[in-house]
Short mmCIF file of C-alpha atoms in Angstrom, two decimals:
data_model
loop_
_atom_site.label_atom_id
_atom_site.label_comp_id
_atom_site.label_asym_id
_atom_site.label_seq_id
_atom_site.Cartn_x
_atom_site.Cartn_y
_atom_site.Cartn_z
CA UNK N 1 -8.20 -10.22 11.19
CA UNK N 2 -9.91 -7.94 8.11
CA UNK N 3 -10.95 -9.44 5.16
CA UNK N 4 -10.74 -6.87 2.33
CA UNK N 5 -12.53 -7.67 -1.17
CA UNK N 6 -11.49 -5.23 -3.77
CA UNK N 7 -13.85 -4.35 -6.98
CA UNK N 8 -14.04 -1.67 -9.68
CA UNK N 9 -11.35 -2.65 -11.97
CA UNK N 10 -11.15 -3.41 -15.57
CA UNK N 11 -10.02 -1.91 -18.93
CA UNK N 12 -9.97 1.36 -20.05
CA UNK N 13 -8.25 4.06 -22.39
CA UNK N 14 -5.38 6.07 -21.53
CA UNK N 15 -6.79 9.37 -20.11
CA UNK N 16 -9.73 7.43 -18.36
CA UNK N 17 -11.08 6.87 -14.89
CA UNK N 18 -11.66 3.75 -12.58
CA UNK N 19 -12.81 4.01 -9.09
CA UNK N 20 -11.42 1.46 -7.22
CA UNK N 21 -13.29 -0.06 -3.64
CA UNK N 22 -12.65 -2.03 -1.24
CA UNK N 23 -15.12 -3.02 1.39
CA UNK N 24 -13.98 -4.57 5.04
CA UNK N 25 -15.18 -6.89 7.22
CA UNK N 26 -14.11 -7.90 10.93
CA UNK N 27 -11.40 -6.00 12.87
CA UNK N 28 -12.96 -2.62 13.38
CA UNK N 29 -12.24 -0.81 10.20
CA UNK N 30 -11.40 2.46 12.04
CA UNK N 31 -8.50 0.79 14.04
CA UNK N 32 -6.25 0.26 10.84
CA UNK N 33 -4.60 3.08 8.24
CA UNK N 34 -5.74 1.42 5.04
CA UNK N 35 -3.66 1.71 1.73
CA UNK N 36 -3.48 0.78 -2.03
CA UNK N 37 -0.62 -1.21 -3.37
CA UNK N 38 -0.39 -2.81 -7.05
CA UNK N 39 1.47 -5.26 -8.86
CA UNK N 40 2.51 -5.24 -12.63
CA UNK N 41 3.66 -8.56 -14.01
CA UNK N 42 7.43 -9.28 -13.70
CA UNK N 43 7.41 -6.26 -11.27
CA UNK N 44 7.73 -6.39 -7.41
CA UNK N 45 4.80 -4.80 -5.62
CA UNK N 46 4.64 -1.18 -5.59
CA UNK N 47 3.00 0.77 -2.76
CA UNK N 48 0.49 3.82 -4.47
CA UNK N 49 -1.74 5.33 -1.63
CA UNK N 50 -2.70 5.59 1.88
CA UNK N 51 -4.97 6.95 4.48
CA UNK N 52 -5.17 7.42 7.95
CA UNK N 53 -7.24 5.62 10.69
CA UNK N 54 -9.79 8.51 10.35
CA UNK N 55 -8.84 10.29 7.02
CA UNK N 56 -7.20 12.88 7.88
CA UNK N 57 -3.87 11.86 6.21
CA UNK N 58 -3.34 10.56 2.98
CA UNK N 59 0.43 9.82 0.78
CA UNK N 60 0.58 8.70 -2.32
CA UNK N 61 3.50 7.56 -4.29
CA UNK N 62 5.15 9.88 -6.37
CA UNK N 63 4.04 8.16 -9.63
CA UNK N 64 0.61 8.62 -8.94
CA UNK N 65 -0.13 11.92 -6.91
CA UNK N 66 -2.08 14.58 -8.62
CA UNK N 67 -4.04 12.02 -10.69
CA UNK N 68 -5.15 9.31 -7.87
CA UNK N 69 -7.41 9.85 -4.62
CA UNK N 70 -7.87 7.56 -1.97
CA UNK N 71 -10.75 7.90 0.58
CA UNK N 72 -12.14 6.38 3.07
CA UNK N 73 -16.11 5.83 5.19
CA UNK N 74 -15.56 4.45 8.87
CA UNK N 75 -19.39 4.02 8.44
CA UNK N 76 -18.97 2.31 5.39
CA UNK N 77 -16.05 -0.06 6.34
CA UNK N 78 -15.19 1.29 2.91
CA UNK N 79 -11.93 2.68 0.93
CA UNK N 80 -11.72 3.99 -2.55
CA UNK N 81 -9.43 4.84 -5.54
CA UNK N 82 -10.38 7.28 -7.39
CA UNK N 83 -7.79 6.92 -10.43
CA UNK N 84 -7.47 9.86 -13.32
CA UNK N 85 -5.54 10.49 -16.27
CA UNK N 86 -5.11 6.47 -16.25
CA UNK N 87 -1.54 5.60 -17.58
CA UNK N 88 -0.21 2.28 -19.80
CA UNK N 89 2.12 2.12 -16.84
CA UNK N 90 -1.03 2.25 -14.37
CA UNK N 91 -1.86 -1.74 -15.23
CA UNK N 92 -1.35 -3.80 -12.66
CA UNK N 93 -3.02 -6.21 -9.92
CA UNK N 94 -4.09 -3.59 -7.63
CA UNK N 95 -4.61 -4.31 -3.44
CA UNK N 96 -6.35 -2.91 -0.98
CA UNK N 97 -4.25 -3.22 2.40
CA UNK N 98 -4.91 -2.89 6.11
CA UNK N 99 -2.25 -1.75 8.73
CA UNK N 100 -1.15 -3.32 12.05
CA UNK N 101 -4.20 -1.67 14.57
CA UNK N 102 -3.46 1.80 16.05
CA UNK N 103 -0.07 1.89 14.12
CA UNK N 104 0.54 5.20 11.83
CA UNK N 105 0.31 5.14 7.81
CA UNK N 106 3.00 3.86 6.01
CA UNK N 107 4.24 3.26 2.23
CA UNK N 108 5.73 -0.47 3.02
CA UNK N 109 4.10 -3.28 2.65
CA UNK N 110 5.62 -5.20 5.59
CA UNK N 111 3.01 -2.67 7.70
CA UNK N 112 0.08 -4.03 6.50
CA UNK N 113 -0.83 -7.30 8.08
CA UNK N 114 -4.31 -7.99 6.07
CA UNK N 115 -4.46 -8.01 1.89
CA UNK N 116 -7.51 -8.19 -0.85
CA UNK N 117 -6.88 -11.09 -4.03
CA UNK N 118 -6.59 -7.70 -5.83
CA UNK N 119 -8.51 -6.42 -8.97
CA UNK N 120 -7.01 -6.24 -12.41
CA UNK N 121 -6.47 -2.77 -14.17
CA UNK N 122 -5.80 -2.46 -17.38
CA UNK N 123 -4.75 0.71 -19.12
CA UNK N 124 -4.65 0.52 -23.12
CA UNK N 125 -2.89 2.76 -25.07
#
């Protein structure tokens, strides 16, 4: 088991920045590909970045790539979410995710066995 607390979110203007972490506990951190999903009210959840067991691959969704960054510090136990050129459509619950241990990185949900509560972003326009 990980537990996974997410923090950094909160309101901002279109155009700004949040950095988003999320700091692990138990299971050895490296083991797991960690990712970002979020969830928008009346929306199903929507998968927005991953990484690799040791950060050397990262996918983001389509949506978000060019203006997001997701990291990660083995040392740490730490992953971030560096979000840009925030978005109206960018608000949502977001969660910090860990995969299945020694299993690749993947954009469904069903691969991550471990999940934050989630922070709240809130883009205004």
């Amino acid at each position: 088991q990980v537990q996974l607390v997410e923090s950094g979110g909160g309101l901002v203007q279109a155009g700004g920045s949040l950095r988003l972490s999320c700091a692990a506990s138990g299971r050895t951190f490296w083991s797991s590909a960690m990712a970002w999903f979020r969830q928008a009210p009346g929306k199903e959840r929507e998968f927005v970045a991953a990484i690799s067991r040791f950060g050397s691959t990262t996918v983001y969704s389509v949506s978000v790539k060019g203006r997001f960054t997701i990291s990660s510090d083995n040392a740490k136990n730490t992953v971030w979410l560096q979000m840009d050129s925030l978005k109206p459509e960018d608000t949502a619950v977001y969660h910090c995710a860990a995969g299945r241990p020694y299993r690749g990185i993947f954009r469904t949900s069903a691969e991550y066995d471990n999940w934050g509560q989630g922070t709240q972003v809130t883009v205004s326009s």
